[in-house]
C-alpha cells in the first residue's frame, strides 16, 4: 500500500488519472476509522493499492463523481468500477482476492461474524475465543479494531478495564503485523483532533512534512 | 413493532400427551406458515430441528421475517415456521435470540442465525439451487450499495403506521416520496425491470415486504411520481414466490387495527 502518508487533495486539485492494471486505489483519510478498516484489510491481504487522501472539509469537485455525497472510503479499480461503504469494500476485496480469505468459508461462521458486527456494542457475551472469529485473527477483528485503537487516544481506554477478555484481545491485536503496520501515532492523532475541533482545513494534513 | 421486548406472564405449560406418551406443545399440531402463536400457556420450548429441515421463528405480519420467508420459498428450502407473539414472548425465545427479535433461523445442528439480511445471505450460501446474490463480486457489491438507498423506508413506514392522526403524516409521506425517488434513480440508471437486472434477485426480495404494505396502509400514491418503481411493483406481484406468500390486504388492515389498540390478539388475526 502506498500513499497513506501523503497530503490530501482538496478543492481545485486535479483529479488523479486512471488506476493502473493490477492495482487498486483507495480514496481515504488517515484518521477516519471506516477508511482504517479497509486499509487493514488491504494490508492483511497484501493487495497492491494506492491511497489518495481527501480533504473532507474542502473536497475536490471531481470527488463527487467517485461518491454521490463525497464520502470516504471509496475503492476504485483499473476498470473504473467504484465501491463504497467500508463493509461492502472489505467484503468485495475478500471476494476478488481469494488467496488469503479473511471471512471464513463456512456459511454459518460467516453469518456469525456478520451478526457480531451488528452487535458491535453488545459484544461481550459473544467472545469465547482469543479473537472474535476463533483462535486466529480474521475479518471481524479488523472490522472492529479501528475504534478500539482510538480508545487509547481518546483517553477512554479504562472502559475495557473491567472486561478482561476485551483487554486481552486488544493486546493480541497489537501483535498482529497488519495492525502494527498501520498503528496511529498518538501525538499525531491528538494533533489532528486539536485542529479538527477548531474547524481547521489543515487538520487532515497534520504530521506530514512533504 | 418487531423490537418489542415484552415478557410473557408466568403460566403453566399446556401439554397434550401423544398416544406414545411423548409430550407435544401446541406448536407441533399446526405445521406451516399459519401456525398459531405460542401462548404463554403453551410456552414449552420446541424440540430440536429435525434433520433435513430448517426452522424459522417468525411473525406473519413482520416485514423483516417476510424477507427470510421469501428467500426460503424462492430457493425451495424445506422449512418449518414457528410464529412468536411479539407482545407476549415465551421466555425460551430469548435463548434463540437474546434481543428477542424475529426472524431467527435454527438448523438441525442447533446453530442460530439472527438479523433478517444475514439470514437471507446465510440461506443463499448454505443451500444449493438458484443463487440470489450475483456471483460476480462487483455486481454483488453494486446490489449491496443500492440496498443502502432503501435504509430509511422501514423507519418512515413504521412512523406513519404509528401515527393515529393521519393529517400529521404529510411530512413523513413527503420524506417517503423522496426515498422512493432514490430507488427510481437506480432503476433509471440500470434500465432493467428489477433492481438486480432482468430477473428477480436478492435485493428485490430484501426490499419487497415494505412495498406489500403500501396498499394496506393506503399509501400507494407515494409511488405515483416514480413510474419505474410502480412497474417494478407490478412485476414483483407476478413473481411466483411473491404471489405464493401474498398476504391479503384485509388481513394486514385487521392486524394494524388490533396492533394499534395494543391487542395481544393482533398477531393471530385471521386465524
CSV table of C-alpha atoms in Angstrom, one decimal:
chain,number,residue,atom,x,y,z
A,1,UNK,CA,0.0,0.0,0.0
A,2,UNK,CA,1.5,3.4,-0.9
A,3,UNK,CA,0.4,6.9,-0.4
A,4,UNK,CA,-1.1,6.8,3.0
A,5,UNK,CA,1.4,9.4,4.3
A,6,UNK,CA,0.6,11.9,1.6
A,7,UNK,CA,-1.2,15.3,1.7
A,8,UNK,CA,-4.8,15.5,1.0
A,9,UNK,CA,-6.3,16.5,-2.3
A,10,UNK,CA,-8.7,19.4,-1.9
A,11,UNK,CA,-10.8,21.9,-3.9
A,12,UNK,CA,-9.0,22.9,-7.1
A,13,UNK,CA,-6.8,19.9,-7.2
A,14,UNK,CA,-6.6,18.0,-10.5
A,15,UNK,CA,-8.2,14.5,-10.5
A,16,UNK,CA,-5.8,11.5,-10.4
A,17,UNK,CA,-5.6,9.5,-13.7
A,18,UNK,CA,-6.8,6.0,-14.4
A,19,UNK,CA,-5.9,3.3,-11.9
A,20,UNK,CA,-3.1,1.1,-13.3
A,21,UNK,CA,-3.9,-2.5,-14.1
A,22,UNK,CA,-3.1,-4.9,-11.3
A,23,UNK,CA,-3.7,-2.3,-8.5
A,24,UNK,CA,-6.5,-0.7,-6.6
A,25,UNK,CA,-6.9,2.9,-5.4
A,26,UNK,CA,-8.5,3.8,-2.1
A,27,UNK,CA,-9.8,7.3,-1.5
A,28,UNK,CA,-9.3,7.7,2.2
A,29,UNK,CA,-8.3,10.0,5.1
A,30,UNK,CA,-5.6,9.0,7.6
A,31,UNK,CA,-7.7,9.4,10.7
A,32,UNK,CA,-11.0,8.0,9.6
A,33,UNK,CA,-12.0,4.7,11.3
A,34,UNK,CA,-14.0,3.5,8.3
A,35,UNK,CA,-11.1,4.0,5.9
A,36,UNK,CA,-8.9,2.4,8.6
A,37,UNK,CA,-11.0,-0.8,8.3
A,38,UNK,CA,-10.4,-1.0,4.5
A,39,UNK,CA,-6.7,-0.2,4.9
A,40,UNK,CA,-6.4,-3.0,7.4
A,41,UNK,CA,-7.9,-5.5,5.0
A,42,UNK,CA,-5.8,-4.3,2.1
A,43,UNK,CA,-2.7,-4.6,4.3
A,44,UNK,CA,-3.6,-8.0,5.7
A,45,UNK,CA,-4.3,-9.4,2.2
A,46,UNK,CA,-1.2,-7.9,0.7
A,47,UNK,CA,-3.2,-6.1,-2.0
A,48,UNK,CA,-1.3,-3.5,-4.2
A,49,UNK,CA,-3.1,-0.3,-3.6
A,50,UNK,CA,-2.5,3.4,-4.0
A,51,UNK,CA,-4.1,5.6,-1.2
A,52,UNK,CA,-5.4,9.0,-2.2
A,53,UNK,CA,-6.2,11.2,0.8
A,54,UNK,CA,-9.2,13.6,0.5
A,55,UNK,CA,-9.6,16.8,2.4
A,56,UNK,CA,-13.0,16.3,3.9
A,57,UNK,CA,-13.6,20.0,4.7
A,58,UNK,CA,-12.7,21.1,1.2
A,59,UNK,CA,-13.4,18.3,-1.2
A,60,UNK,CA,-12.2,18.4,-4.7
A,61,UNK,CA,-15.2,18.8,-7.1
A,62,UNK,CA,-14.3,15.7,-9.1
A,63,UNK,CA,-14.6,13.6,-5.9
A,64,UNK,CA,-18.4,13.7,-6.2
A,65,UNK,CA,-18.0,11.6,-9.4
A,66,UNK,CA,-16.5,8.9,-7.2
A,67,UNK,CA,-19.1,9.1,-4.4
A,68,UNK,CA,-22.5,10.9,-4.7
A,69,UNK,CA,-22.1,12.5,-1.3
A,70,UNK,CA,-18.3,12.7,-1.3
A,71,UNK,CA,-17.8,10.2,1.5
A,72,UNK,CA,-14.8,8.0,2.1
A,73,UNK,CA,-13.7,5.3,1.9
A,74,UNK,CA,-14.2,4.7,-1.8
A,75,UNK,CA,-12.4,1.9,-3.7
A,76,UNK,CA,-11.6,2.3,-7.5
A,77,UNK,CA,-10.2,-0.5,-9.7
A,78,UNK,CA,-8.5,-0.4,-13.1
A,79,UNK,CA,-11.9,-0.9,-14.8
A,80,UNK,CA,-13.1,2.4,-13.3
A,81,UNK,CA,-15.5,0.4,-11.1
A,82,UNK,CA,-16.3,2.2,-7.8
A,83,UNK,CA,-17.2,0.6,-4.5
A,84,UNK,CA,-18.2,2.4,-1.3
A,85,UNK,CA,-19.4,1.7,2.3
A,86,UNK,CA,-16.5,0.2,4.3
A,87,UNK,CA,-18.0,-3.2,5.0
A,88,UNK,CA,-19.1,-3.6,1.3
A,89,UNK,CA,-15.5,-2.7,0.2
A,90,UNK,CA,-14.0,-5.2,2.7
A,91,UNK,CA,-16.3,-8.0,1.5
A,92,UNK,CA,-15.6,-7.2,-2.2
A,93,UNK,CA,-11.8,-7.3,-1.5
A,94,UNK,CA,-12.2,-10.7,0.2
A,95,UNK,CA,-14.2,-12.0,-2.9
A,96,UNK,CA,-11.8,-10.6,-5.5
A,97,UNK,CA,-8.6,-11.7,-3.8
A,98,UNK,CA,-9.5,-15.2,-2.5
A,99,UNK,CA,-5.9,-16.3,-1.8
A,100,UNK,CA,-6.0,-15.2,1.8
A,101,UNK,CA,-9.6,-15.3,2.9
A,102,UNK,CA,-10.5,-13.2,5.9
A,103,UNK,CA,-14.1,-14.2,6.1
A,104,UNK,CA,-14.5,-17.9,7.0
A,105,UNK,CA,-15.7,-20.3,4.2
A,106,UNK,CA,-18.5,-21.9,6.3
A,107,UNK,CA,-21.8,-20.1,5.8
A,108,UNK,CA,-22.8,-20.3,9.5
A,109,UNK,CA,-19.4,-18.9,10.6
A,110,UNK,CA,-19.7,-16.1,8.0
A,111,UNK,CA,-23.2,-15.3,9.3
A,112,UNK,CA,-21.9,-15.3,12.9
A,113,UNK,CA,-19.3,-12.7,12.1
A,114,UNK,CA,-21.9,-10.5,10.4
A,115,UNK,CA,-24.1,-10.8,13.5
A,116,UNK,CA,-21.2,-9.8,15.7
A,117,UNK,CA,-20.7,-6.7,13.6
A,118,UNK,CA,-24.3,-5.8,14.1
A,119,UNK,CA,-23.9,-6.2,17.8
A,120,UNK,CA,-20.8,-4.0,17.9
A,121,UNK,CA,-21.5,-2.6,21.2
A,122,UNK,CA,-23.0,-5.7,22.8
A,123,UNK,CA,-20.1,-7.9,22.0
A,124,UNK,CA,-19.0,-9.1,25.4
A,125,UNK,CA,-21.3,-12.2,25.8
A,126,UNK,CA,-20.2,-13.5,22.4
A,127,UNK,CA,-16.4,-13.5,22.8
A,128,UNK,CA,-15.4,-17.0,23.8
A,129,UNK,CA,-12.0,-17.3,22.0
A,130,UNK,CA,-8.9,-15.1,21.7
A,131,UNK,CA,-10.1,-13.4,18.6
A,132,UNK,CA,-13.8,-12.8,17.6
A,133,UNK,CA,-13.7,-15.4,14.8
A,134,UNK,CA,-11.7,-18.1,16.6
A,135,UNK,CA,-8.1,-18.6,17.6
A,136,UNK,CA,-6.7,-16.7,14.7
A,137,UNK,CA,-7.3,-13.1,13.6
A,138,UNK,CA,-9.9,-12.8,10.8
A,139,UNK,CA,-12.3,-10.3,9.2
A,140,UNK,CA,-14.4,-9.4,12.2
A,141,UNK,CA,-11.3,-8.4,14.3
A,142,UNK,CA,-10.2,-6.0,11.6
A,143,UNK,CA,-13.7,-4.5,11.2
A,144,UNK,CA,-13.9,-3.8,15.0
A,145,UNK,CA,-10.3,-2.8,15.6
A,146,UNK,CA,-10.2,1.0,14.5
A,147,UNK,CA,-12.5,2.0,17.3
A,148,UNK,CA,-10.5,0.2,19.9
A,149,UNK,CA,-7.3,1.7,18.7
A,150,UNK,CA,-8.8,5.1,19.2
A,151,UNK,CA,-10.0,4.3,22.8
A,152,UNK,CA,-6.5,4.9,23.9
A,153,UNK,CA,-6.1,8.2,22.1
A,154,UNK,CA,-9.5,9.5,23.3
A,155,UNK,CA,-8.3,8.7,26.8
A,156,UNK,CA,-11.1,6.2,27.5
A,157,UNK,CA,-9.1,3.0,27.4
A,158,UNK,CA,-10.1,2.5,31.0
A,159,UNK,CA,-13.6,1.4,29.8
A,160,UNK,CA,-12.2,-2.0,29.0
A,161,UNK,CA,-10.6,-2.4,32.4
A,162,UNK,CA,-13.5,-4.5,33.7
A,163,UNK,CA,-13.7,-6.5,30.6
A,164,UNK,CA,-10.5,-8.6,30.8
A,165,UNK,CA,-11.2,-10.6,27.7
A,166,UNK,CA,-11.6,-7.4,25.6
A,167,UNK,CA,-8.3,-6.1,27.1
A,168,UNK,CA,-6.6,-9.3,26.2
A,169,UNK,CA,-8.0,-9.1,22.7
A,170,UNK,CA,-6.6,-5.5,22.3
A,171,UNK,CA,-3.2,-6.7,23.4
A,172,UNK,CA,-3.3,-9.6,21.0
A,173,UNK,CA,-4.4,-7.3,18.2
A,174,UNK,CA,-1.4,-5.0,18.8
A,175,UNK,CA,0.8,-8.1,18.0
A,176,UNK,CA,-0.7,-8.5,14.5
A,177,UNK,CA,1.5,-7.4,11.6
A,178,UNK,CA,-1.2,-5.6,9.7
A,179,UNK,CA,-2.4,-3.7,12.9
A,180,UNK,CA,1.2,-2.8,13.8
A,181,UNK,CA,2.0,-1.5,10.4
A,182,UNK,CA,-0.9,0.9,10.5
A,183,UNK,CA,-0.9,1.9,14.2
A,184,UNK,CA,-1.7,5.6,14.5
A,185,UNK,CA,0.9,7.6,16.4
A,186,UNK,CA,-0.8,9.1,19.5
A,187,UNK,CA,0.7,12.6,19.3
A,188,UNK,CA,-0.1,12.8,15.6
A,189,UNK,CA,-3.7,11.8,16.2
A,190,UNK,CA,-4.1,14.3,19.1
A,191,UNK,CA,-2.6,17.0,16.9
A,192,UNK,CA,-5.2,16.1,14.2
A,193,UNK,CA,-8.1,16.2,16.7
A,194,UNK,CA,-7.0,19.5,18.1
A,195,UNK,CA,-7.1,21.2,14.7
A,196,UNK,CA,-10.2,19.3,13.7
A,197,UNK,CA,-12.2,20.7,16.5
A,198,UNK,CA,-11.1,24.2,15.6
A,199,UNK,CA,-12.5,23.5,12.1
A,200,UNK,CA,-9.1,23.9,10.5
A,201,UNK,CA,-8.8,22.7,6.9
A,202,UNK,CA,-5.1,21.8,7.8
A,203,UNK,CA,-6.2,19.2,10.2
A,204,UNK,CA,-6.2,16.4,7.6
A,205,UNK,CA,-2.5,17.0,6.7
A,206,UNK,CA,-1.3,17.2,10.3
A,207,UNK,CA,2.0,15.5,10.8
A,208,UNK,CA,3.0,15.4,7.1
A,209,UNK,CA,6.3,17.0,6.2
A,210,UNK,CA,6.1,17.0,2.4
B,1,UNK,CA,-43.0,-3.5,16.2
B,2,UNK,CA,-40.6,-6.3,15.9
B,3,UNK,CA,-38.4,-4.7,18.6
B,4,UNK,CA,-41.0,-5.2,21.3
B,5,UNK,CA,-39.4,-6.9,24.3
B,6,UNK,CA,-42.4,-7.6,26.5
B,7,UNK,CA,-42.0,-10.7,28.5
B,8,UNK,CA,-45.0,-13.1,28.9
B,9,UNK,CA,-46.6,-13.7,32.3
B,10,UNK,CA,-45.8,-16.9,34.1
B,11,UNK,CA,-48.2,-19.7,33.4
B,12,UNK,CA,-48.1,-23.5,33.5
B,13,UNK,CA,-47.3,-25.1,30.1
B,14,UNK,CA,-50.1,-26.6,28.1
B,15,UNK,CA,-49.2,-30.2,27.2
B,16,UNK,CA,-51.0,-32.8,25.4
B,17,UNK,CA,-49.8,-36.3,25.6
B,18,UNK,CA,-49.4,-38.0,22.2
B,19,UNK,CA,-50.5,-41.7,22.1
B,20,UNK,CA,-46.9,-42.9,22.5
B,21,UNK,CA,-46.5,-40.8,25.6
B,22,UNK,CA,-44.3,-38.1,24.2
B,23,UNK,CA,-45.2,-34.6,25.2
B,24,UNK,CA,-46.1,-32.2,22.4
B,25,UNK,CA,-46.6,-28.5,22.6
B,26,UNK,CA,-49.3,-26.5,20.8
B,27,UNK,CA,-46.8,-25.5,18.0
B,28,UNK,CA,-46.4,-29.1,16.8
B,29,UNK,CA,-50.1,-29.5,15.9
B,30,UNK,CA,-50.1,-26.9,13.2
B,31,UNK,CA,-47.3,-27.2,10.7
B,32,UNK,CA,-46.5,-24.4,8.2
B,33,UNK,CA,-46.8,-20.7,7.8
B,34,UNK,CA,-50.1,-20.2,9.6
B,35,UNK,CA,-49.2,-21.9,12.8
B,36,UNK,CA,-50.8,-20.0,15.7
B,37,UNK,CA,-48.7,-18.1,18.1
B,38,UNK,CA,-47.2,-19.8,21.1
B,39,UNK,CA,-49.3,-18.6,24.0
B,40,UNK,CA,-47.8,-18.2,27.5
B,41,UNK,CA,-49.8,-21.3,28.4
B,42,UNK,CA,-48.0,-23.2,25.6
B,43,UNK,CA,-44.6,-21.8,26.3
B,44,UNK,CA,-42.9,-25.2,26.2
B,45,UNK,CA,-39.8,-24.7,24.1
B,46,UNK,CA,-39.9,-26.6,20.8
B,47,UNK,CA,-37.6,-29.6,20.4
B,48,UNK,CA,-34.5,-29.8,18.2
B,49,UNK,CA,-35.0,-29.2,14.4
B,50,UNK,CA,-35.3,-32.4,12.5
B,51,UNK,CA,-32.5,-33.3,10.0
B,52,UNK,CA,-33.2,-32.0,6.5
B,53,UNK,CA,-35.3,-29.1,7.7
B,54,UNK,CA,-34.5,-25.6,8.9
B,55,UNK,CA,-36.8,-23.7,11.3
B,56,UNK,CA,-37.7,-20.0,11.2
B,57,UNK,CA,-39.1,-18.2,14.2
B,58,UNK,CA,-41.3,-15.6,12.6
B,59,UNK,CA,-44.5,-13.5,12.8
B,60,UNK,CA,-47.0,-13.4,9.9
B,61,UNK,CA,-47.0,-9.6,9.6
B,62,UNK,CA,-43.4,-8.8,10.2
B,63,UNK,CA,-41.7,-7.4,7.1
B,64,UNK,CA,-38.2,-8.4,8.3
B,65,UNK,CA,-39.3,-12.0,8.7
B,66,UNK,CA,-41.0,-11.8,5.3
B,67,UNK,CA,-37.6,-11.3,3.7
B,68,UNK,CA,-36.4,-14.7,5.0
B,69,UNK,CA,-39.7,-16.4,4.1
B,70,UNK,CA,-39.4,-15.1,0.5
B,71,UNK,CA,-35.8,-16.5,0.2
B,72,UNK,CA,-36.8,-19.8,1.7
B,73,UNK,CA,-39.6,-20.1,-0.8
B,74,UNK,CA,-37.6,-18.8,-3.8
B,75,UNK,CA,-34.8,-21.4,-3.1
B,76,UNK,CA,-37.3,-24.2,-2.4
B,77,UNK,CA,-35.8,-24.8,1.1
B,78,UNK,CA,-37.7,-27.3,3.3
B,79,UNK,CA,-38.6,-25.4,6.5
B,80,UNK,CA,-40.9,-25.2,9.4
B,81,UNK,CA,-42.4,-22.0,10.8
B,82,UNK,CA,-43.0,-21.1,14.4
B,83,UNK,CA,-44.8,-17.8,14.9
B,84,UNK,CA,-44.0,-15.8,18.0
B,85,UNK,CA,-46.3,-13.5,19.9
B,86,UNK,CA,-44.1,-10.4,19.9
B,87,UNK,CA,-46.1,-8.7,22.7
B,88,UNK,CA,-46.0,-11.8,24.9
B,89,UNK,CA,-42.8,-13.6,24.1
B,90,UNK,CA,-42.2,-17.1,25.6
B,91,UNK,CA,-39.2,-17.0,28.0
B,92,UNK,CA,-37.4,-19.6,25.9
B,93,UNK,CA,-37.3,-17.4,22.8
B,94,UNK,CA,-34.6,-15.3,24.4
B,95,UNK,CA,-32.3,-18.3,24.3
B,96,UNK,CA,-32.8,-18.3,20.5
B,97,UNK,CA,-32.1,-14.5,20.2
B,98,UNK,CA,-31.1,-12.5,23.3
B,99,UNK,CA,-32.7,-9.5,21.7
B,100,UNK,CA,-36.0,-11.4,21.4
B,101,UNK,CA,-36.5,-10.3,17.8
B,102,UNK,CA,-37.7,-12.2,14.7
B,103,UNK,CA,-36.7,-13.6,12.3
B,104,UNK,CA,-34.4,-16.2,13.7
B,105,UNK,CA,-33.2,-19.3,11.8
B,106,UNK,CA,-32.4,-22.5,13.6
B,107,UNK,CA,-30.9,-25.5,11.8
B,108,UNK,CA,-30.7,-29.2,12.8
B,109,UNK,CA,-27.2,-28.6,14.3
B,110,UNK,CA,-28.7,-26.1,16.7
B,111,UNK,CA,-27.0,-23.2,15.0
B,112,UNK,CA,-28.9,-19.9,15.3
B,113,UNK,CA,-28.8,-17.0,12.8
B,114,UNK,CA,-30.5,-13.6,13.5
B,115,UNK,CA,-30.9,-10.3,11.6
B,116,UNK,CA,-33.1,-10.7,8.5
B,117,UNK,CA,-30.5,-9.7,5.9
B,118,UNK,CA,-27.9,-12.0,7.5
B,119,UNK,CA,-30.4,-14.9,7.5
B,120,UNK,CA,-31.1,-14.3,3.8
B,121,UNK,CA,-27.4,-14.3,2.9
B,122,UNK,CA,-26.8,-17.4,5.0
B,123,UNK,CA,-29.6,-19.3,3.2
B,124,UNK,CA,-28.1,-18.2,-0.2
B,125,UNK,CA,-24.7,-19.5,0.8
B,126,UNK,CA,-25.7,-22.7,2.6
B,127,UNK,CA,-28.2,-24.1,0.2
B,128,UNK,CA,-27.8,-25.1,-3.5
B,129,UNK,CA,-30.0,-24.1,-6.3
B,130,UNK,CA,-30.6,-20.6,-7.7
B,131,UNK,CA,-28.2,-18.1,-6.3
B,132,UNK,CA,-30.0,-14.9,-5.3
B,133,UNK,CA,-26.9,-12.7,-4.8
B,134,UNK,CA,-24.9,-12.5,-8.1
B,135,UNK,CA,-21.6,-14.5,-8.3
B,136,UNK,CA,-19.6,-11.5,-9.7
B,137,UNK,CA,-18.1,-9.6,-6.7
B,138,UNK,CA,-18.6,-6.2,-8.3
B,139,UNK,CA,-22.2,-6.9,-9.2
B,140,UNK,CA,-22.9,-8.1,-5.7
B,141,UNK,CA,-21.2,-5.0,-4.3
B,142,UNK,CA,-23.4,-2.8,-6.5
B,143,UNK,CA,-26.6,-4.6,-5.3
B,144,UNK,CA,-25.4,-4.0,-1.7
B,145,UNK,CA,-24.7,-0.3,-2.4
B,146,UNK,CA,-28.1,0.1,-4.0
B,147,UNK,CA,-29.7,-1.7,-1.0
B,148,UNK,CA,-28.3,1.0,1.3
B,149,UNK,CA,-30.5,3.5,-0.5
B,150,UNK,CA,-33.6,1.7,0.9
B,151,UNK,CA,-32.5,2.1,4.5
B,152,UNK,CA,-34.8,4.9,5.6
B,153,UNK,CA,-38.0,3.3,4.2
B,154,UNK,CA,-38.7,0.8,7.1
B,155,UNK,CA,-38.3,3.6,9.7
B,156,UNK,CA,-40.6,6.0,7.8
B,157,UNK,CA,-43.3,3.4,7.2
B,158,UNK,CA,-43.2,2.5,10.9
B,159,UNK,CA,-43.6,6.2,11.9
B,160,UNK,CA,-46.5,6.7,9.5
B,161,UNK,CA,-48.1,3.4,10.9
B,162,UNK,CA,-47.7,4.6,14.5
B,163,UNK,CA,-49.5,7.9,13.9
B,164,UNK,CA,-53.1,7.8,14.7
B,165,UNK,CA,-54.0,11.2,13.3
B,166,UNK,CA,-53.4,10.7,9.5
B,167,UNK,CA,-53.2,14.5,8.9
B,168,UNK,CA,-49.9,14.6,10.7
B,169,UNK,CA,-48.3,12.3,8.2
B,170,UNK,CA,-47.9,14.7,5.2
B,171,UNK,CA,-44.3,15.5,6.2
B,172,UNK,CA,-43.5,11.8,6.6
B,173,UNK,CA,-45.2,10.9,3.3
B,174,UNK,CA,-43.1,13.6,1.6
B,175,UNK,CA,-39.9,12.0,3.0
B,176,UNK,CA,-41.1,8.6,1.8
B,177,UNK,CA,-41.6,10.0,-1.7
B,178,UNK,CA,-38.0,11.3,-1.6
B,179,UNK,CA,-36.7,7.9,-0.6
B,180,UNK,CA,-38.7,6.3,-3.5
B,181,UNK,CA,-37.1,8.8,-5.9
B,182,UNK,CA,-33.7,7.4,-4.9
B,183,UNK,CA,-34.8,3.9,-5.9
B,184,UNK,CA,-36.4,5.3,-9.1
B,185,UNK,CA,-32.9,6.7,-10.0
B,186,UNK,CA,-31.4,3.2,-9.6
B,187,UNK,CA,-33.9,1.7,-12.0
B,188,UNK,CA,-33.5,4.6,-14.4
B,189,UNK,CA,-29.7,4.1,-14.5
B,190,UNK,CA,-29.8,0.3,-14.7
B,191,UNK,CA,-32.6,0.3,-17.4
B,192,UNK,CA,-33.8,-3.0,-16.1
B,193,UNK,CA,-37.1,-4.1,-14.6
B,194,UNK,CA,-35.6,-5.4,-11.3
B,195,UNK,CA,-33.0,-3.9,-9.0
B,196,UNK,CA,-30.6,-6.7,-9.8
B,197,UNK,CA,-31.2,-6.9,-13.6
B,198,UNK,CA,-33.7,-8.7,-15.8
B,199,UNK,CA,-34.9,-11.2,-13.2
B,200,UNK,CA,-35.7,-11.1,-9.5
B,201,UNK,CA,-32.8,-11.4,-7.2
B,202,UNK,CA,-31.8,-10.9,-3.5
B,203,UNK,CA,-32.2,-7.1,-3.4
B,204,UNK,CA,-35.7,-7.2,-4.8
B,205,UNK,CA,-36.8,-9.7,-2.0
B,206,UNK,CA,-35.0,-7.7,0.7
B,207,UNK,CA,-37.0,-4.5,-0.1
B,208,UNK,CA,-40.3,-6.1,-1.2
B,209,UNK,CA,-42.1,-6.6,2.2
B,210,UNK,CA,-42.5,-2.8,2.8
B,211,UNK,CA,-44.0,-2.3,-0.7
B,212,UNK,CA,-46.5,-5.0,0.1
B,213,UNK,CA,-47.7,-2.8,3.0
B,214,UNK,CA,-48.3,0.3,0.8
B,215,UNK,CA,-51.7,-0.7,-0.4
B,216,UNK,CA,-52.9,-1.8,3.1
B,217,UNK,CA,-51.7,1.4,4.6
B,218,UNK,CA,-53.3,3.5,1.8
B,219,UNK,CA,-50.0,4.9,0.7
B,220,UNK,CA,-50.0,3.8,-2.9
B,221,UNK,CA,-50.0,7.4,-4.1
B,222,UNK,CA,-46.4,7.8,-2.6
B,223,UNK,CA,-45.2,5.9,-5.7
B,224,UNK,CA,-47.2,7.9,-8.2
B,225,UNK,CA,-44.3,10.0,-9.3
B,226,UNK,CA,-41.9,7.0,-9.6
B,227,UNK,CA,-43.2,5.2,-12.7
B,228,UNK,CA,-40.3,2.7,-12.9
B,229,UNK,CA,-40.8,1.8,-9.3
B,230,UNK,CA,-44.5,1.2,-10.0
B,231,UNK,CA,-43.6,-1.1,-12.9
B,232,UNK,CA,-41.2,-2.9,-10.6
B,233,UNK,CA,-44.0,-3.4,-8.1
B,234,UNK,CA,-46.3,-4.8,-10.8
B,235,UNK,CA,-43.6,-7.2,-12.0
B,236,UNK,CA,-43.0,-8.3,-8.4
B,237,UNK,CA,-46.7,-9.2,-7.9
B,238,UNK,CA,-46.2,-11.5,-10.9
B,239,UNK,CA,-43.2,-13.3,-9.3
B,240,UNK,CA,-44.3,-16.8,-8.2
B,241,UNK,CA,-42.6,-16.5,-4.9
B,242,UNK,CA,-44.1,-13.2,-4.1
B,243,UNK,CA,-47.6,-14.2,-5.1
B,244,UNK,CA,-47.4,-17.6,-3.2
B,245,UNK,CA,-46.7,-15.7,0.0
B,246,UNK,CA,-49.0,-12.8,-0.7
B,247,UNK,CA,-50.8,-11.5,2.5
B,248,UNK,CA,-54.4,-10.4,2.0
B,249,UNK,CA,-54.9,-6.6,2.3
B,250,UNK,CA,-57.8,-7.1,4.7
B,251,UNK,CA,-55.6,-9.3,6.9
B,252,UNK,CA,-53.0,-6.6,7.1
B,253,UNK,CA,-55.6,-4.0,7.9
B,254,UNK,CA,-57.1,-6.2,10.6
B,255,UNK,CA,-53.7,-6.7,12.1
B,256,UNK,CA,-52.9,-2.9,12.0
B,257,UNK,CA,-56.2,-2.1,13.7
B,258,UNK,CA,-55.7,-4.6,16.6
B,259,UNK,CA,-52.0,-3.7,16.9
B,260,UNK,CA,-52.8,0.0,17.3
B,261,UNK,CA,-55.0,-1.0,20.2
B,262,UNK,CA,-52.2,-3.0,21.8
B,263,UNK,CA,-54.2,-6.1,21.5
B,264,UNK,CA,-52.4,-9.4,22.2
B,265,UNK,CA,-54.7,-11.0,19.5
B,266,UNK,CA,-53.2,-8.8,16.7
B,267,UNK,CA,-50.6,-11.4,15.7
B,268,UNK,CA,-53.2,-14.1,15.2
B,269,UNK,CA,-55.6,-12.0,13.2
B,270,UNK,CA,-57.3,-14.1,10.5
B,271,UNK,CA,-56.5,-17.5,12.1
